[in-house]
Amino acid sequence: MEVVVVETTQLGDRSYLVHDGSVALVIDPQRDTDRVDTAARNAGVAITYVAETHIHNDYVTGGLVLARDHNARYLVNAADSVAFEREPVVPGQAFKVGRLSVKAVATPGHTHTHLAYVVSDPDPGAGVRQAVFSGGSLLYGSVGRTDLIASEDTAGLAHDQYASVRRLVAEAAPDAVLYPTHGFGSFCSIGPASRIPASTIGEQAATNHALTDPDEDHFVRHLLANITAYPSYYAHMSPLNSHGPGPAVLDIPESVEPAELERRLEDGEWVVDLRNRVAFAASHLRGSVAFEYGTGSSFTSYLGWVLPWNQPLTLLGAHDDVEKAIRDLARIGIDSPDAAVGGDPKELAPGISLVSYPRTDWTGMVRARTPGDTVLDVRRTEEFAASHVKGAVNVPLHELLLRMEQLPDVRTWVHCTSGYRAGVAASLLHKAGRDVVLIDAAFREASGAGVELASAAPA
C-alpha cells in the first residue's frame, strides 16, 4: 500500500490517495480536486472509491465532484442526510479496493456520524502494511474538537470522542500508520495537539492524552476547558457539504475596470489588498483592507472569519497572489470573487486617493505612546489571559467589526502575536476612520523593549 498525502497547509488539513499500484481510494478530498487528479495520474492508478470521514465543518469537500469525475463509488455515512446520491456506508462495513481491505469504524465525537477507515494490505512489500485514516477523531497528540455541532451536544460528543479513540486503537495494530485529516495547525483540533509530521497507533496510545488519561470525566473536563473560538465560516460548511457542492471555479476573472473599482471603494464594499502589511501601511487605496497573502494558513481562515459572509468581495494584488487566493477561498465556499490584478494600487483606481498609517515596533510605542492612547490586543482571549500589555484592551480580531464602536476614538496602537492579525485589524480601524498605529513586532519582544506585561488573575 502506498499513501500519497495531499497537504492543504492553509487550512491545516490533509487529504489522502491510498492505492495498491493499480486502483485507489481517496479520503477527505478538498474542493480543488485537480491536485488529487495529478496525484493519481503521477501514481498511475485509477480512483475507484472516494470516502468521507465526516461531513466537514471546516472546508467544502471535493468528494462528490471527484467521485463523479472518476465514476468512483462515493462513501458517506448512511446516517448522514444528504441531497445527492452516494453509497451509504455503515460502521463495521468492509470492502476491497484492489488488494487492499478497508473497514469503516464508528468514531463519533468530532461529529455524531464520524467514521474512520482502517486499511490493510496483505502483501505490502516495501509499502505500508496497515493505515488508519482518522479524520477528525484521533489526531497527533489530541483529538478533534467536539463543539462544532451544537453547544448542548458538546459534552456528550466529548464523551463519545473518549470512547471512539479507544475503539479505533483496538481495531488497528500498534505499528499501523496514523493519517488524520485535521490537526496540522487547524482550528479543528482541541487540547495539546502535536506538531509532529507522522505517527503510529502505538505511539499515540503511549502519548496521546485522550488515550493515556484513565478517567473519562477528567478527560472531558480537560477537553471542554480547552475549547477556544473557531472561524465563523464553519457554520456554512456542513450545509454546503450536505447539499452537494459543485466544482471549484479557479479561473481569474477579468480585471475590474478602474471606474467600477472606484465605485466599490466609495460604496464601502469589501476590497481586499493582498500585499504584505508593510506595503499596505505605507500606501493603499482609501477604503481597502489588508489581508496579506502568502503567510501560511492565516489568509483563508481570517478572511473567512472576519469579513461578513456572502457579501461582494474584490481582491487586489499581483496575478499569482490573486490566483492562489481564489483557490484558497473556494475551499471554504467563497466562490468567484472579483479581482483587480496589478502591482500598483494607484493604477487600479486612479480616482481614489492613496492613504497610509504609521507602523512601528515595541520600542517605538514606548517612546511615542501618550497616556490617552489605547493599546489594542487583537489576539484571542486565551492568549490575552496568559500575558498581555498592562492596561491593554482585548478585542479578538474576529470580533473587531462587531465591537469597534466600543473602542474609544483615540489613537490606537494595535498588536497581536506576530503582526499578521494586527495588520488586518489596523486596516479595518483605518477604513473606519480611526487614528491607528500598527505595532508590527512579535509579542515576545515586548518586555525586552521595556513594555510592562500582566496576566489574568488565576481563577
Coordinates of C-alpha atoms in Angstrom, one line a residue:
M1 CA 0.0 0.0 0.0
E2 CA 1.2 3.5 -0.9
V3 CA -0.3 6.6 0.7
V4 CA 0.1 9.9 -1.1
V5 CA -0.5 12.9 1.1
V6 CA -2.2 16.0 -0.4
E7 CA -1.5 18.7 2.0
T8 CA -3.5 21.9 2.5
T9 CA -1.4 23.9 4.9
Q10 CA -3.6 27.0 4.5
L11 CA -6.3 25.1 6.5
G12 CA -4.2 22.7 8.4
D13 CA -5.7 19.7 6.7
R14 CA -4.6 16.6 4.7
S15 CA -6.3 14.5 2.0
Y16 CA -5.1 11.1 1.1
L17 CA -4.7 9.0 -2.1
V18 CA -4.4 5.3 -0.9
H19 CA -3.5 2.8 -3.6
D20 CA -2.1 -0.7 -4.4
G21 CA -0.3 0.3 -7.6
S22 CA -3.4 -0.1 -9.7
V23 CA -6.5 1.3 -8.0
A24 CA -7.0 3.9 -5.3
L25 CA -9.2 5.1 -2.5
V26 CA -9.3 8.9 -1.8
I27 CA -10.0 10.0 1.8
D28 CA -11.5 13.5 2.6
P29 CA -10.6 15.4 -0.6
Q30 CA -10.5 19.2 -0.6
R31 CA -12.6 21.0 -3.1
D32 CA -9.8 21.8 -5.6
T33 CA -9.7 18.2 -6.8
D34 CA -7.2 18.9 -9.6
R35 CA -4.4 18.2 -7.0
V36 CA -5.8 14.7 -6.4
D37 CA -6.2 14.1 -10.1
T38 CA -2.5 14.9 -10.5
A39 CA -1.5 12.6 -7.7
A40 CA -3.4 9.7 -9.2
R41 CA -2.0 10.4 -12.6
N42 CA 1.5 10.5 -11.3
A43 CA 1.0 7.2 -9.4
G44 CA -0.5 5.6 -12.5
V45 CA -3.7 4.5 -10.6
A46 CA -7.4 4.7 -11.2
I47 CA -9.6 6.2 -8.5
T48 CA -12.4 3.7 -7.7
Y49 CA -13.5 4.9 -4.3
V50 CA -13.9 8.3 -2.6
A51 CA -14.7 8.3 1.2
E52 CA -15.7 11.0 3.7
T53 CA -14.8 10.5 7.3
H54 CA -17.5 13.1 8.1
I55 CA -19.5 16.0 6.7
H56 CA -16.8 18.6 7.2
N57 CA -17.3 21.8 9.2
D58 CA -14.0 23.5 8.2
Y59 CA -14.0 23.2 4.4
V60 CA -16.1 22.4 1.4
T61 CA -15.5 18.9 0.2
G62 CA -14.4 17.9 -3.3
G63 CA -15.7 14.3 -2.7
L64 CA -18.8 14.4 -4.8
V65 CA -17.2 16.1 -7.8
L66 CA -14.2 13.8 -7.6
A67 CA -16.3 10.7 -7.5
R68 CA -18.4 11.8 -10.4
D69 CA -15.3 12.8 -12.5
H70 CA -13.8 9.3 -12.0
N71 CA -17.0 7.3 -11.9
A72 CA -15.9 6.2 -8.5
R73 CA -18.1 4.9 -5.6
Y74 CA -18.7 7.7 -3.1
L75 CA -18.8 6.6 0.5
V76 CA -20.7 8.7 3.0
N77 CA -22.2 7.6 6.3
A78 CA -25.6 6.1 5.8
A79 CA -26.8 8.2 8.8
D80 CA -25.9 11.5 7.1
S81 CA -28.8 13.3 5.5
V82 CA -27.5 14.5 2.1
A83 CA -29.2 15.8 -1.1
F84 CA -27.2 13.7 -3.5
E85 CA -26.7 10.0 -4.5
R86 CA -23.9 8.3 -2.7
E87 CA -23.0 4.8 -1.5
P88 CA -24.2 4.7 2.2
V89 CA -21.6 3.1 4.4
V90 CA -22.3 1.8 8.0
P91 CA -19.9 1.2 10.9
G92 CA -18.2 -2.2 10.6
Q93 CA -18.7 -2.4 6.8
A94 CA -15.8 -3.9 4.9
F95 CA -14.9 -3.7 1.3
K96 CA -12.0 -4.1 -1.1
V97 CA -10.0 -1.6 -3.1
G98 CA -7.9 -3.8 -5.3
R99 CA -5.9 -6.0 -2.9
L100 CA -6.5 -3.6 0.0
S101 CA -9.0 -4.4 2.7
V102 CA -10.9 -1.4 4.1
K103 CA -13.1 -1.3 7.2
A104 CA -15.3 1.6 8.4
V105 CA -15.1 2.2 12.1
A106 CA -17.6 4.3 14.1
T107 CA -15.8 7.2 15.7
P108 CA -18.4 9.8 16.8
G109 CA -17.1 12.8 18.7
H110 CA -16.0 15.4 16.2
T111 CA -19.5 14.8 14.7
H112 CA -22.2 12.4 15.6
T113 CA -21.8 10.3 12.4
H114 CA -18.0 10.4 12.2
L115 CA -16.2 7.4 10.6
A116 CA -12.6 6.3 10.4
Y117 CA -11.2 3.8 7.9
V118 CA -8.7 1.1 8.7
V119 CA -6.9 0.0 5.5
S120 CA -4.8 -3.2 5.4
D121 CA -2.5 -4.7 2.8
P122 CA -1.9 -8.4 2.8
D123 CA 1.1 -8.0 0.6
P124 CA 2.7 -4.6 1.5
G125 CA 6.2 -5.3 0.0
A126 CA 8.1 -2.1 0.9
G127 CA 4.9 -0.1 1.5
V128 CA 2.6 0.4 4.4
R129 CA 1.1 -2.7 6.0
Q130 CA -1.8 -1.0 7.8
A131 CA -3.0 2.6 7.9
V132 CA -5.7 4.3 9.9
F133 CA -7.4 7.3 8.4
S134 CA -8.9 9.0 11.4
G135 CA -10.4 12.2 10.0
G136 CA -11.2 14.5 13.0
S137 CA -11.2 11.7 15.6
L138 CA -7.7 10.7 16.8
L139 CA -5.1 13.4 15.9
Y140 CA -1.4 13.7 16.6
G141 CA -1.3 14.4 20.3
S142 CA -5.0 15.1 20.8
V143 CA -8.5 14.7 19.2
G144 CA -10.8 16.7 17.0
R145 CA -12.9 19.4 18.8
T146 CA -16.4 18.4 19.8
D147 CA -18.2 21.8 19.9
L148 CA -18.9 22.2 16.2
I149 CA -22.4 20.7 16.2
A150 CA -24.3 22.4 19.0
S151 CA -23.5 23.7 22.5
E152 CA -25.9 21.2 24.1
D153 CA -24.1 18.3 22.3
T154 CA -20.5 19.3 23.1
A155 CA -20.1 17.4 26.4
G156 CA -21.8 14.3 25.1
L157 CA -19.6 14.3 22.0
A158 CA -16.5 14.7 24.2
H159 CA -17.5 11.5 26.0
D160 CA -18.1 9.9 22.6
Q161 CA -14.6 11.0 21.5
Y162 CA -13.0 9.4 24.5
A163 CA -14.7 6.0 23.6
S164 CA -14.1 6.4 19.9
V165 CA -10.3 6.7 20.0
R166 CA -10.1 3.6 22.2
R167 CA -12.3 1.7 19.7
L168 CA -10.1 2.8 16.9
V169 CA -6.9 1.8 18.6
A170 CA -8.4 -1.6 19.3
E171 CA -9.2 -2.1 15.6
A172 CA -5.6 -1.5 14.5
A173 CA -2.1 -2.9 15.0
P174 CA 0.4 -0.8 17.1
D175 CA 2.6 -0.2 14.0
A176 CA -0.4 1.0 11.9
V177 CA 0.4 4.4 10.5
L178 CA -2.0 7.1 11.6
Y179 CA -3.2 9.6 9.0
P180 CA -5.6 12.2 10.4
T181 CA -7.4 14.8 8.2
H182 CA -7.3 17.6 10.8
G183 CA -4.9 18.9 13.4
F184 CA -1.9 20.4 11.4
G185 CA -2.4 23.9 12.9
S186 CA -6.1 23.9 12.1
F187 CA -8.9 25.1 14.4
C188 CA -10.5 21.7 14.3
S189 CA -8.1 20.2 16.9
I190 CA -8.5 20.7 20.7
G191 CA -6.2 20.2 23.5
P192 CA -2.4 19.8 23.3
A193 CA -2.1 18.9 19.7
S194 CA 1.4 17.9 18.5
R195 CA 3.2 19.4 15.5
I196 CA 4.9 16.1 14.7
P197 CA 4.7 15.2 10.9
A198 CA 3.9 11.5 11.4
S199 CA 2.9 8.9 14.0
T200 CA 1.6 5.4 14.6
I201 CA -1.3 4.0 16.6
G202 CA 1.2 2.6 19.1
E203 CA 2.9 6.0 19.6
Q204 CA -0.5 7.7 20.1
A205 CA -1.6 5.0 22.6
A206 CA 1.5 5.7 24.7
T207 CA 1.5 9.6 24.5
N208 CA -1.9 11.0 23.5
H209 CA -3.8 12.4 26.5
A210 CA -7.1 11.0 25.1
L211 CA -5.7 7.5 25.4
T212 CA -3.5 7.8 28.5
D213 CA -6.0 9.5 30.7
P214 CA -7.7 6.7 32.7
D215 CA -10.5 9.0 33.9
E216 CA -13.1 9.7 31.3
D217 CA -14.7 12.5 33.3
H218 CA -11.4 14.2 33.8
F219 CA -10.6 13.9 30.1
V220 CA -13.9 15.5 29.2
R221 CA -13.5 18.3 31.7
H222 CA -10.0 19.0 30.3
L223 CA -11.3 18.9 26.8
L224 CA -14.1 21.3 27.5
A225 CA -11.8 23.7 29.4
N226 CA -9.6 24.0 26.3
I227 CA -12.3 24.9 23.9
T228 CA -11.4 28.1 22.0
A229 CA -13.1 30.2 19.3
Y230 CA -13.3 28.8 15.8
P231 CA -13.9 30.6 12.4
S232 CA -17.4 31.7 11.9
Y233 CA -17.4 30.4 8.3
Y234 CA -17.5 26.8 9.8
A235 CA -21.3 27.3 10.3
H236 CA -21.7 27.4 6.5
M237 CA -19.6 24.3 5.6
S238 CA -21.8 21.4 6.7
P239 CA -24.9 22.7 5.0
L240 CA -22.9 23.2 1.8
N241 CA -21.4 19.7 2.0
S242 CA -24.8 18.2 2.8
H243 CA -26.3 19.8 -0.3
G244 CA -23.6 18.6 -2.6
P245 CA -21.0 21.3 -3.6
G246 CA -20.2 21.8 -7.3
P247 CA -16.7 22.1 -8.7
A248 CA -14.4 24.9 -7.7
V249 CA -14.1 27.7 -10.2
L250 CA -10.4 28.6 -10.1
D251 CA -10.1 30.9 -13.1
I252 CA -9.0 34.5 -12.6
P253 CA -11.9 36.8 -13.7
E254 CA -11.4 39.8 -16.0
S255 CA -9.8 42.6 -14.0
V256 CA -12.3 45.1 -12.6
E257 CA -12.4 48.4 -14.5
P258 CA -10.9 51.4 -12.6
A259 CA -14.2 53.2 -12.5
E260 CA -16.1 50.2 -11.1
L261 CA -13.4 49.6 -8.5
E262 CA -13.6 53.3 -7.5
R263 CA -17.4 52.9 -7.1
R264 CA -16.9 49.8 -4.9
L265 CA -14.5 51.6 -2.7
E266 CA -16.7 54.7 -2.4
D267 CA -19.7 52.5 -1.5
G268 CA -17.8 50.8 1.2
E269 CA -17.7 47.3 -0.3
W270 CA -15.0 44.8 0.8
V271 CA -12.0 45.4 -1.3
V272 CA -9.1 43.2 -0.1
D273 CA -5.5 44.2 -0.7
L274 CA -3.3 41.0 -0.8
R275 CA 0.1 42.8 -0.5
N276 CA 2.2 42.5 2.7
R277 CA 1.2 44.6 5.6
V278 CA 4.4 46.8 5.3
A279 CA 3.5 47.9 1.8
F280 CA -0.2 48.3 2.7
A281 CA 0.5 50.5 5.8
A282 CA 2.8 52.7 3.7
S283 CA 0.3 53.3 0.8
H284 CA -3.1 51.8 -0.1
L285 CA -6.3 52.8 -1.7
R286 CA -8.7 54.6 0.7
G287 CA -11.4 52.2 1.8
S288 CA -9.5 49.0 1.1
V289 CA -8.5 46.5 3.8
A290 CA -5.4 44.3 4.2
F291 CA -5.4 40.5 4.3
E292 CA -1.8 39.7 3.5
Y293 CA -1.4 36.7 1.2
G294 CA 1.4 34.2 1.5
T295 CA 1.7 33.7 5.2
G296 CA 0.8 30.1 5.8
S297 CA -2.7 29.4 6.9
S298 CA -3.6 32.9 8.1
F299 CA -5.2 34.4 5.0
T300 CA -8.0 31.9 4.3
S301 CA -9.0 31.4 7.9
Y302 CA -9.0 35.0 8.9
L303 CA -10.7 36.4 5.8
G304 CA -13.5 33.9 6.1
W305 CA -13.8 34.5 9.9
V306 CA -13.5 38.3 9.9
L307 CA -15.5 39.6 6.9
P308 CA -19.3 39.2 6.7
W309 CA -20.3 36.1 4.9
N310 CA -21.6 36.2 1.4
Q311 CA -21.0 39.9 0.6
P312 CA -19.4 41.2 -2.5
L313 CA -15.6 40.8 -2.4
T314 CA -12.9 42.2 -4.7
L315 CA -9.3 41.1 -4.5
L316 CA -6.4 43.4 -5.3
G317 CA -3.0 42.1 -6.0
A318 CA -0.4 40.5 -8.3
H319 CA -1.6 37.8 -10.6
D320 CA 0.0 34.9 -8.7
D321 CA -1.4 36.1 -5.3
V322 CA -4.9 36.6 -6.8
E323 CA -4.8 33.1 -8.4
K324 CA -3.8 31.4 -5.2
A325 CA -6.2 33.4 -3.1
I326 CA -9.1 32.4 -5.4
R327 CA -8.2 28.7 -4.9
D328 CA -7.9 29.1 -1.1
L329 CA -11.2 30.9 -0.8
A330 CA -13.0 28.3 -2.9
R331 CA -12.1 25.7 -0.3
I332 CA -14.3 27.5 2.2
G333 CA -17.1 28.2 -0.1
I334 CA -16.2 31.8 -1.1
D335 CA -16.7 31.4 -4.8
S336 CA -15.7 33.6 -7.8
P337 CA -14.6 36.8 -6.1
D338 CA -13.9 39.7 -8.4
A339 CA -10.3 40.9 -8.8
A340 CA -8.3 43.9 -9.9
V341 CA -4.9 42.5 -10.9
G342 CA -1.8 44.6 -10.8
G343 CA 1.1 45.6 -8.6
D344 CA 0.3 49.3 -8.2
P345 CA -2.9 50.1 -6.4
K346 CA -3.0 53.7 -7.8
E347 CA -3.1 52.3 -11.4
L348 CA -6.1 50.1 -10.5
A349 CA -8.2 53.0 -9.2
P350 CA -6.6 56.4 -10.2
G351 CA -9.6 58.3 -8.9
I352 CA -9.2 57.1 -5.3
S353 CA -6.6 58.7 -3.0
L354 CA -3.7 56.8 -1.5
V355 CA -3.6 56.8 2.3
S356 CA -1.3 55.4 4.9
Y357 CA -0.9 54.9 8.6
P358 CA 2.2 54.6 10.9
R359 CA 3.9 51.3 11.5
T360 CA 6.4 50.7 14.4
D361 CA 7.9 48.2 16.8
W362 CA 7.6 48.0 20.6
T363 CA 10.4 50.5 21.2
G364 CA 8.6 53.0 19.0
M365 CA 5.4 52.5 21.0
V366 CA 7.3 53.0 24.3
R367 CA 8.8 56.3 23.0
A368 CA 5.7 57.8 21.4
R369 CA 2.7 56.5 23.3
T370 CA 0.8 59.1 25.4
P371 CA -1.4 58.5 28.4
G372 CA -4.6 59.0 26.5
D373 CA -3.8 56.4 23.8
T374 CA -5.3 52.9 23.7
V375 CA -3.3 49.7 23.2
L376 CA -5.5 47.2 21.4
D377 CA -4.6 43.5 21.6
V378 CA -6.4 41.5 18.9
R379 CA -5.3 38.1 20.0
R380 CA -7.8 35.5 21.2
T381 CA -9.0 35.7 24.8
E382 CA -6.9 32.8 26.0
E383 CA -3.7 34.4 24.6
F384 CA -4.6 37.7 26.3
A385 CA -5.2 35.9 29.6
A386 CA -1.8 34.2 29.5
S387 CA 0.1 37.5 29.1
H388 CA -0.7 41.0 27.8
V389 CA 0.4 44.6 27.9
K390 CA -0.6 46.2 31.1
G391 CA -3.7 48.3 30.5
A392 CA -4.3 46.9 27.1
V393 CA -7.8 46.4 25.7
N394 CA -8.6 42.9 24.2
V395 CA -10.9 42.6 21.2
P396 CA -10.1 39.5 19.3
L397 CA -9.7 40.2 15.6
H398 CA -12.8 38.1 14.6
E399 CA -14.9 40.3 16.9
L400 CA -13.5 43.7 15.9
L401 CA -16.1 44.7 13.3
L402 CA -18.9 43.9 15.7
R403 CA -17.2 45.7 18.7
M404 CA -15.4 48.6 17.1
E405 CA -17.9 51.2 18.5
Q406 CA -16.9 50.0 22.0
L407 CA -13.4 51.3 21.5
P408 CA -12.6 54.9 22.4
D409 CA -12.0 57.2 19.4
V410 CA -8.4 57.9 20.3
R411 CA -5.0 57.0 18.8
T412 CA -4.9 53.2 18.9
W413 CA -1.7 51.1 19.0
V414 CA -2.7 47.6 17.7
H415 CA -0.7 44.4 18.1
C416 CA -1.1 40.6 18.1
T417 CA 1.5 37.7 18.3
S418 CA 3.4 38.2 15.1
G419 CA 1.9 41.1 13.3
Y420 CA -0.4 39.4 10.9
R421 CA -3.7 39.8 12.8
A422 CA -2.6 43.3 13.8
G423 CA -2.1 44.2 10.2
V424 CA -5.7 43.2 9.4
A425 CA -7.1 45.0 12.4
A426 CA -5.2 48.2 11.7
S427 CA -6.6 48.2 8.2
L428 CA -10.2 47.7 9.5
L429 CA -9.7 50.5 12.0
H430 CA -8.2 52.8 9.4
K431 CA -11.1 52.1 7.0
A432 CA -13.4 53.2 9.8
G433 CA -11.6 56.5 10.2
R434 CA -9.7 55.7 13.3
D435 CA -6.2 57.0 14.2
V436 CA -4.2 53.8 14.2
V437 CA -0.6 52.7 14.7
L438 CA 0.4 49.2 13.7
I439 CA 2.8 47.5 16.1
D440 CA 4.5 45.2 13.6
A441 CA 6.5 43.1 16.0
A442 CA 6.5 39.8 17.8
F443 CA 4.7 39.9 21.2
R444 CA 7.6 38.0 22.8
E445 CA 9.8 41.1 22.1
A446 CA 7.6 43.5 24.1
S447 CA 9.1 43.0 27.6
G448 CA 12.6 43.4 26.2
A449 CA 11.6 46.8 24.9
G450 CA 10.5 47.9 28.3
V451 CA 6.8 47.2 27.9
E452 CA 5.2 46.2 31.2
L453 CA 3.2 43.0 31.0
A454 CA 0.5 41.5 33.1
S455 CA -1.6 38.3 33.1
A456 CA -5.1 37.4 34.2
A457 CA -5.5 36.5 37.9
P458 CA -5.9 32.8 38.5
A459 CA -9.5 31.6 38.8

